[in-house]
Short mmCIF file of C-alpha atoms and ligand atoms in Angstrom, two decimals:
data_model
loop_
_atom_site.label_atom_id
_atom_site.label_comp_id
_atom_site.label_asym_id
_atom_site.label_seq_id
_atom_site.Cartn_x
_atom_site.Cartn_y
_atom_site.Cartn_z
CA MET H 12 106.65 137.52 231.58
CA THR H 13 105.17 137.94 228.11
CA THR H 14 107.52 139.59 225.63
CA LYS H 15 106.08 141.93 223.02
CA HIS H 16 108.09 142.87 219.95
CA ILE H 17 107.75 146.59 219.43
CA ALA H 18 109.01 148.62 216.48
CA VAL H 19 109.98 152.08 217.69
CA VAL H 20 109.89 154.84 215.08
CA PRO H 21 110.81 158.16 216.71
CA GLY H 22 110.70 160.01 213.35
CA ASP H 23 111.28 163.75 213.21
CA GLY H 24 111.43 166.84 215.41
CA ILE H 25 109.90 166.45 218.85
CA GLY H 26 108.96 162.87 217.90
CA LYS H 27 112.50 161.87 218.91
CA GLU H 28 112.27 163.62 222.29
CA VAL H 29 108.80 162.43 223.32
CA ILE H 30 109.46 158.84 222.22
CA ALA H 31 112.68 158.81 224.28
CA ALA H 32 110.57 159.82 227.30
CA GLY H 33 107.85 157.30 226.42
CA MET H 34 110.42 154.50 226.10
CA GLU H 35 111.85 155.30 229.54
CA VAL H 36 108.31 154.91 230.88
CA LEU H 37 107.68 151.63 229.00
CA GLU H 38 111.00 150.29 230.27
CA ALA H 39 109.93 151.15 233.81
CA VAL H 40 106.68 149.25 233.23
CA SER H 41 108.61 146.22 231.98
CA GLU H 42 110.80 146.30 235.10
CA ILE H 43 107.91 145.97 237.51
CA SER H 44 105.30 143.91 235.63
CA SER H 45 104.81 140.89 233.41
CA PHE H 46 105.07 143.13 230.33
CA GLY H 47 108.30 142.23 228.56
CA MET H 48 109.54 144.43 225.74
CA ASP H 49 111.83 143.64 222.85
CA ALA H 50 112.23 147.02 221.14
CA GLU H 51 113.75 147.59 217.71
CA TYR H 52 114.38 151.16 216.56
CA VAL H 53 113.56 151.85 212.91
CA ASP H 54 115.02 154.82 211.07
CA ILE H 55 112.07 156.17 209.07
CA GLY H 56 111.58 159.90 208.56
CA SER H 57 112.81 163.07 206.93
CA GLU H 58 116.54 162.64 207.66
CA ARG H 59 116.67 159.35 205.82
CA TYR H 60 114.45 160.72 203.04
CA LEU H 61 116.78 163.68 202.51
CA ARG H 62 119.79 161.35 202.60
CA THR H 63 118.51 158.52 200.42
CA GLY H 64 115.15 159.51 198.91
CA GLU H 65 113.49 156.60 200.72
CA LEU H 66 110.10 157.01 202.41
CA LEU H 67 108.66 153.64 203.47
CA THR H 68 110.61 150.83 201.81
CA ASP H 69 109.63 147.20 201.24
CA ASP H 70 112.27 146.25 203.82
CA ASP H 71 110.66 148.61 206.35
CA ILE H 72 107.29 147.03 205.69
CA SER H 73 108.49 143.46 206.13
CA LEU H 74 110.32 144.40 209.32
CA LEU H 75 107.24 146.16 210.75
CA LYS H 76 104.99 143.26 209.70
CA GLY H 77 106.89 140.94 212.02
CA LYS H 78 106.18 143.07 215.10
CA ASP H 79 103.36 143.03 217.63
CA ALA H 80 102.91 146.81 217.50
CA ILE H 81 104.51 150.06 216.35
CA TYR H 82 105.32 152.95 218.70
CA PHE H 83 105.55 156.05 216.54
CA GLY H 84 106.67 159.64 217.21
CA ALA H 85 106.02 162.17 214.46
CA ILE H 86 106.86 162.86 210.85
CA GLY H 87 107.39 166.32 209.35
CA ASP H 88 110.20 168.59 208.28
CA PRO H 89 110.19 172.16 206.94
CA ARG H 90 112.84 171.16 204.35
CA VAL H 91 110.44 168.70 202.70
CA SER H 92 107.39 169.92 200.74
CA PRO H 93 104.12 169.34 202.59
CA GLY H 94 102.42 166.06 201.74
CA ILE H 95 105.46 164.00 200.70
CA LEU H 96 106.27 162.53 204.11
CA GLU H 97 102.64 162.35 205.22
CA GLN H 98 101.51 160.47 202.11
CA GLY H 99 104.66 158.43 201.57
CA ILE H 100 105.02 157.29 205.16
CA LEU H 101 102.00 157.84 207.39
CA LEU H 102 99.14 157.28 204.97
CA ARG H 103 101.00 154.45 203.25
CA MET H 104 101.61 152.76 206.61
CA ARG H 105 97.90 153.00 207.50
CA ALA H 106 96.97 151.56 204.12
CA VAL H 107 99.58 148.75 204.07
CA PHE H 108 98.65 147.62 207.57
CA ASP H 109 94.95 148.32 207.00
CA GLN H 110 94.70 150.18 210.30
CA TYR H 111 91.02 150.84 209.85
CA ILE H 112 90.28 152.26 213.27
CA ASN H 113 91.64 155.52 214.60
CA LEU H 114 91.18 155.52 218.38
CA ARG H 115 91.31 158.91 220.11
CA PRO H 116 90.44 159.10 223.81
CA VAL H 117 89.46 162.55 225.09
CA THR H 118 89.79 162.69 228.85
CA SER H 119 89.24 165.52 231.33
CA TRP H 120 92.54 166.32 232.99
CA PHE H 121 91.50 169.03 235.45
CA PRO H 122 92.54 171.75 235.89
CA LEU H 123 93.82 171.88 232.32
CA VAL H 124 90.49 171.62 230.62
CA PRO H 125 89.33 175.01 229.39
CA LEU H 126 85.67 174.35 230.14
CA LYS H 127 83.37 176.13 232.52
CA ARG H 128 81.72 172.93 233.71
CA GLU H 129 84.12 170.93 235.78
CA VAL H 130 82.62 167.48 235.33
CA PRO H 131 84.88 164.54 234.60
CA PHE H 132 84.51 163.01 231.16
CA ASP H 133 86.21 160.28 229.19
CA ILE H 134 85.09 160.07 225.59
CA HIS H 135 86.68 157.45 223.36
CA PHE H 136 86.38 158.38 219.72
CA LEU H 137 86.65 155.60 217.18
CA ARG H 138 87.18 157.11 213.76
CA GLU H 139 86.85 155.01 210.63
CA ASN H 140 90.21 155.41 208.97
CA THR H 141 89.88 154.16 205.38
CA GLU H 142 86.74 155.40 203.62
CA ASP H 143 84.22 158.26 203.46
CA PHE H 144 85.36 161.49 201.80
CA TYR H 145 89.09 160.74 202.22
CA MET H 146 89.46 158.03 199.59
CA GLY H 147 90.71 160.30 196.85
CA ALA H 148 87.64 159.53 194.74
CA ASN H 149 87.55 162.85 192.95
CA GLY H 150 87.72 164.65 189.67
CA THR H 151 87.27 167.92 187.86
CA PHE H 152 85.56 168.74 184.60
CA GLY H 153 84.57 171.74 182.57
CA PRO H 154 86.21 173.99 179.97
CA ASN H 155 89.08 175.24 182.17
CA SER H 156 89.71 172.20 184.31
CA GLY H 157 91.69 170.07 181.92
CA GLY H 158 89.19 167.32 182.63
CA ASP H 159 87.04 165.47 180.13
CA SER H 160 83.57 166.91 180.23
CA ALA H 161 81.89 163.73 179.07
CA HIS H 162 83.57 161.14 181.22
CA VAL H 163 85.58 161.45 184.41
CA HIS H 164 87.88 158.79 185.66
CA VAL H 165 87.87 158.69 189.45
CA SER H 166 91.27 158.19 191.04
CA ARG H 167 92.30 154.89 192.66
CA GLU H 168 90.40 153.13 189.88
CA LEU H 169 87.34 152.86 192.01
CA TYR H 170 84.68 153.93 189.61
CA ASP H 171 84.23 155.28 186.13
CA ILE H 172 81.49 157.83 186.44
CA ASP H 173 79.40 158.91 183.50
CA ILE H 174 78.60 162.52 184.24
CA ASP H 175 76.91 163.54 181.00
CA LEU H 176 73.86 164.69 182.89
CA VAL H 177 75.84 166.80 185.32
CA ALA H 178 77.87 168.28 182.48
CA LYS H 179 74.70 169.37 180.72
CA ALA H 180 73.36 170.95 183.88
CA SER H 181 76.59 172.83 184.46
CA ASN H 182 76.10 175.25 181.55
CA GLY H 183 79.66 174.63 180.52
CA ASP H 184 81.07 175.83 183.83
CA ASP H 185 83.93 174.11 185.71
CA PHE H 186 83.07 171.45 188.29
CA ALA H 187 85.07 169.68 190.94
CA PHE H 188 83.87 166.79 193.04
CA GLU H 189 85.01 164.57 195.85
CA ILE H 190 82.97 161.49 196.55
CA GLY H 191 82.32 160.00 199.97
CA LEU H 192 82.15 156.24 199.69
CA LEU H 193 81.16 153.71 202.33
CA SER H 194 81.24 149.99 201.69
CA ARG H 195 79.06 147.55 203.60
CA THR H 196 82.13 145.46 204.38
CA ALA H 197 84.13 148.31 205.91
CA VAL H 198 81.18 149.75 207.85
CA THR H 199 80.36 146.29 209.21
CA ARG H 200 83.87 145.63 210.54
CA PHE H 201 83.98 149.17 211.95
CA ALA H 202 80.60 148.77 213.68
CA ASP H 203 81.66 145.39 215.03
CA TYR H 204 84.86 146.82 216.52
CA CYS H 205 82.99 149.81 218.04
CA CYS H 206 80.43 147.54 219.72
CA ARG H 207 83.10 145.21 221.10
CA TYR H 208 85.06 148.22 222.33
CA ALA H 209 82.00 149.64 224.12
CA LEU H 210 81.34 146.28 225.78
CA ASP H 211 84.99 146.01 226.92
CA ARG H 212 84.81 149.50 228.39
CA GLY H 213 81.54 148.73 230.16
CA ASP H 214 79.61 151.33 228.14
CA GLY H 215 75.99 150.37 227.60
CA LYS H 216 75.72 152.42 224.45
CA VAL H 217 77.51 153.49 221.31
CA THR H 218 77.00 157.00 219.94
CA LEU H 219 77.12 157.15 216.14
CA VAL H 220 77.90 160.58 214.68
CA ASP H 221 76.80 161.41 211.13
CA LYS H 222 74.81 163.82 209.03
CA ALA H 223 72.21 161.33 207.88
CA ASN H 224 69.59 164.03 207.37
CA VAL H 225 71.58 165.51 204.45
CA ILE H 226 74.04 162.81 203.36
CA THR H 227 71.32 160.21 203.29
CA ARG H 228 72.69 157.25 201.34
CA ASN H 229 76.05 156.78 203.03
CA TYR H 230 75.00 157.51 206.54
CA GLY H 231 71.62 155.85 206.10
CA MET H 232 73.38 152.59 205.28
CA GLN H 233 75.79 153.17 208.16
CA ARG H 234 72.88 153.64 210.61
CA GLU H 235 71.26 150.44 209.39
CA ILE H 236 74.46 148.42 209.88
CA PHE H 237 75.21 149.91 213.30
CA GLY H 238 71.58 149.19 214.28
CA GLU H 239 72.04 145.51 213.45
CA LYS H 240 75.39 145.27 215.25
CA ALA H 241 74.19 147.11 218.38
CA ALA H 242 71.20 144.76 218.60
CA GLU H 243 73.50 141.76 218.17
CA TYR H 244 75.67 142.94 221.10
CA GLY H 245 72.73 144.13 223.25
CA LEU H 246 73.87 147.76 223.24
CA ASP H 247 71.90 150.98 222.97
CA LEU H 248 72.64 153.02 219.88
CA GLU H 249 72.42 156.80 219.99
CA PHE H 250 72.48 158.90 216.80
CA MET H 251 73.98 162.37 216.83
CA PHE H 252 74.25 164.77 213.91
CA VAL H 253 77.79 166.11 213.69
CA ASP H 254 76.76 169.74 214.23
CA ALA H 255 74.80 168.84 217.37
CA MET H 256 77.73 166.72 218.51
CA ALA H 257 80.14 169.67 218.25
CA MET H 258 77.91 171.62 220.62
CA ALA H 259 77.26 168.68 222.94
CA MET H 260 80.99 168.05 223.35
CA ILE H 261 81.27 171.53 224.89
CA VAL H 262 78.13 171.57 227.03
CA ARG H 263 77.76 167.93 228.11
CA PRO H 264 80.93 165.92 227.31
CA GLU H 265 80.30 163.70 230.33
CA THR H 266 77.29 162.10 228.60
CA PHE H 267 79.45 160.33 225.99
CA GLY H 268 81.51 157.15 226.21
CA THR H 269 82.25 155.21 223.04
CA VAL H 270 81.68 157.42 219.99
CA ALA H 271 81.86 156.07 216.44
CA VAL H 272 82.49 158.65 213.75
CA PRO H 273 83.15 158.47 210.02
CA ASN H 274 86.49 159.63 208.61
CA LEU H 275 85.89 163.29 207.69
CA PHE H 276 83.81 164.27 210.71
CA GLY H 277 86.19 162.29 212.92
CA ASP H 278 89.12 164.36 211.72
CA ILE H 279 87.38 167.53 212.91
CA LEU H 280 85.76 166.31 216.14
CA THR H 281 88.91 164.66 217.46
CA ASP H 282 90.82 167.95 217.12
CA LEU H 283 88.04 169.67 219.04
CA GLY H 284 88.48 166.89 221.58
CA ALA H 285 92.25 167.53 221.72
CA GLN H 286 91.63 171.08 222.87
CA LEU H 287 88.99 169.95 225.37
CA GLN H 288 91.56 167.79 227.08
CA GLY H 289 94.31 170.40 227.31
CA GLY H 290 96.00 170.70 223.91
CA LEU H 291 98.08 168.69 221.48
CA GLY H 292 100.56 167.61 224.13
CA MET H 293 97.84 165.67 225.97
CA GLY H 294 96.44 163.34 223.30
CA GLY H 295 97.44 159.81 222.38
CA SER H 296 96.07 157.94 219.40
CA GLY H 297 95.98 154.43 217.99
CA ASN H 298 95.73 153.36 214.36
CA ILE H 299 94.34 149.94 214.89
CA ASN H 300 93.95 146.79 212.87
CA PRO H 301 92.42 144.34 215.35
CA GLU H 302 93.73 141.41 213.29
CA GLY H 303 97.10 142.91 212.32
CA VAL H 304 99.82 145.35 213.36
CA SER H 305 98.59 148.51 215.08
CA MET H 306 100.44 151.76 215.57
CA PHE H 307 100.32 154.09 218.58
CA GLU H 308 101.40 157.71 218.43
CA PRO H 309 100.89 161.13 220.01
CA ILE H 310 98.34 163.23 218.12
CA HIS H 311 100.74 166.11 217.61
CA GLY H 312 103.24 166.45 214.79
CA SER H 313 106.97 167.14 214.72
CA ALA H 314 106.59 170.78 215.94
CA PRO H 315 109.82 172.10 214.38
CA ASP H 316 109.36 175.41 216.25
CA ILE H 317 110.13 173.78 219.61
CA ALA H 318 112.17 170.74 218.51
CA GLY H 319 115.49 169.96 220.17
CA ARG H 320 114.95 172.26 223.13
CA GLY H 321 113.33 169.97 225.69
CA LEU H 322 110.08 171.96 225.53
CA ALA H 323 107.82 169.21 224.18
CA ASN H 324 105.23 167.75 226.51
CA PRO H 325 105.77 163.95 226.50
CA ILE H 326 102.38 163.10 228.03
CA ALA H 327 100.72 162.52 224.63
CA ALA H 328 103.44 159.96 223.86
CA VAL H 329 102.98 158.36 227.29
CA LEU H 330 99.22 158.12 226.72
CA ALA H 331 99.97 156.48 223.35
CA ALA H 332 102.14 153.99 225.25
CA GLN H 333 99.21 153.38 227.60
CA MET H 334 97.00 152.56 224.59
CA LEU H 335 99.69 150.23 223.22
CA LEU H 336 99.79 148.36 226.54
CA GLU H 337 95.98 148.06 226.67
CA ASN H 338 95.86 146.90 223.06
CA GLN H 339 98.53 144.28 223.73
CA GLY H 340 96.61 142.80 226.66
CA PHE H 341 98.10 144.72 229.61
CA PRO H 342 95.16 146.77 230.95
CA ASP H 343 96.52 147.06 234.52
CA GLU H 344 99.86 148.35 233.26
CA GLY H 345 97.98 150.81 231.02
CA ARG H 346 96.01 152.02 234.02
CA MET H 347 99.30 152.56 235.84
CA LEU H 348 100.41 155.03 233.16
CA HIS H 349 97.10 156.85 233.43
CA ASP H 350 97.61 157.17 237.20
CA ALA H 351 101.22 158.27 236.68
CA VAL H 352 100.10 161.07 234.34
CA ARG H 353 97.46 162.11 236.87
CA HIS H 354 100.21 162.19 239.50
CA VAL H 355 102.61 164.47 237.58
CA LEU H 356 99.76 166.82 236.66
CA ASP H 357 98.60 167.07 240.28
CA ALA H 358 102.17 167.70 241.39
CA GLY H 359 102.64 170.43 238.75
CA MET H 360 105.53 168.48 237.21
CA THR H 361 104.87 169.69 233.68
CA THR H 362 106.44 171.27 230.60
CA PRO H 363 105.90 174.99 229.77
CA ASP H 364 102.81 174.35 227.56
CA LEU H 365 101.01 173.34 230.78
CA GLY H 366 102.50 176.15 232.83
CA GLY H 367 105.37 174.12 234.32
CA SER H 368 109.12 174.50 234.03
CA LEU H 369 110.32 170.91 233.55
CA THR H 370 111.93 169.59 230.37
CA THR H 371 110.59 166.74 228.24
CA SER H 372 113.00 164.24 229.77
CA GLN H 373 112.34 165.45 233.34
CA VAL H 374 108.60 164.87 232.92
CA GLY H 375 109.33 161.46 231.36
CA LYS H 376 111.55 160.58 234.32
CA ALA H 377 108.92 161.75 236.84
CA ILE H 378 106.35 159.46 235.18
CA ALA H 379 108.82 156.55 235.05
CA ASP H 380 109.73 157.09 238.73
CA PHE H 381 106.07 156.96 239.71
CA VAL H 382 105.74 153.66 237.82
CA LEU H 383 108.84 152.20 239.49
CA GLY H 384 107.37 153.24 242.85
CA GLN H 385 104.38 150.93 242.20
CA LYS H 386 106.55 147.82 242.50
P1 ATP I 10 103.76 168.74 211.64
O1 ATP I 10 103.99 169.41 210.33
O2 ATP I 10 104.74 167.66 211.90
O3 ATP I 10 102.34 168.30 211.86
P2 ATP I 10 103.23 171.16 213.04
O4 ATP I 10 104.12 172.15 213.71
O5 ATP I 10 102.50 171.59 211.84
O6 ATP I 10 104.06 169.84 212.77
P3 ATP I 10 102.19 170.10 215.45
O7 ATP I 10 103.51 169.57 215.73
O8 ATP I 10 101.07 169.13 215.51
O9 ATP I 10 102.08 170.73 214.04
O10 ATP I 10 101.91 171.24 216.51
C1 ATP I 10 101.50 172.58 216.34
C2 ATP I 10 102.09 173.42 217.47
O11 ATP I 10 101.61 172.98 218.75
C3 ATP I 10 103.59 173.25 217.54
O12 ATP I 10 104.18 174.18 216.69
C4 ATP I 10 103.92 173.45 218.99
O13 ATP I 10 104.14 174.82 219.26
C5 ATP I 10 102.67 172.95 219.70
N1 ATP I 10 102.87 171.57 220.18
C6 ATP I 10 102.61 170.44 219.51
N2 ATP I 10 102.90 169.35 220.22
C7 ATP I 10 103.39 169.79 221.39
C8 ATP I 10 103.89 169.15 222.57
N3 ATP I 10 103.96 167.79 222.68
N4 ATP I 10 104.31 169.92 223.58
C9 ATP I 10 104.26 171.25 223.50
N5 ATP I 10 103.79 171.93 222.43
C10 ATP I 10 103.37 171.21 221.38
#
């Protein structure tokens, strides 16, 4: 028995319900396998924020730092202005723990998949989680912007950009800009992880998505680095422009395995992927730091419209638990959860979003029972 120390953060809304179901499943796994679990629940989320004003405290961070992994539900509350919880908790957590990979598997779960071509597919998206156009490197300038037309200070103290030339060309009009930045260091560690992931999965190739024909500098450098890494690991490297990729995901999803995608395009393609695999209730995700503490969560949010009524589909949370197990060195136990999900889908034991009539906890119990039956 190997014991893993897991921080459990149910969070808000349906996060609480789906994590309760996911924990029942993980407990079932620990009963029948060598996976031992020492779980500690951590109260982070909107209730505490509204009570105390605290988002992610230093104490939270030091507690989480001591764990092997974090199992996370969802954050969000209609009583709190948009952005506060997301930035103060989720984005801060990703930054503090430097979870630079966002892993999003997209699997065909027939008959849920709304595609005409019924071919099985299993795409694993690896999204770079720290750079690109989401770094907050931005500014505005011009007569009505409140900015300084001669010199713009880019947020996060990354760069001081002299934009005299641009200002002249603007004819005194307002400008706004958002810069996409890639560093050699971050792209190299990302490429390295993607290649190792492809090898572990038995994929002979990595697909790199970009728009290198228009955004030439960033994605040109990224191609060069991925080329070196793929050669080092003996893998084929396939380039796809993001627009072509969006089409290919619909018409030939079965041709992709490990797909590396920069931050902005990854945000969009993984949501397309979520719908390909049957909706928000069917997607798990991992925010991974291969050398540190990683966090596993369903891709959906707190869904206040259905919270507290047992309507939430817990499968996304169970698939997040599967990823946690795989990441922690329990691939067979992870596979068991995949099979258990397959089983409840085949048996029609589902929540209303998938056409069934079971509650969140009933689906969780059905999955846990299947696991216990594997003893
Ligand atoms: P948040 O602000 O926390 O992101 P949200 O309501 O904006 O919450 P989601 O929770 O991601 O966004 O979901 C959007 C809608 O999809 C929900 O309102 C809900 O109706 C549906 N939904 C999401 N997750 C599930 C689930 N696990 N089971 C069933 N329906 C779901």
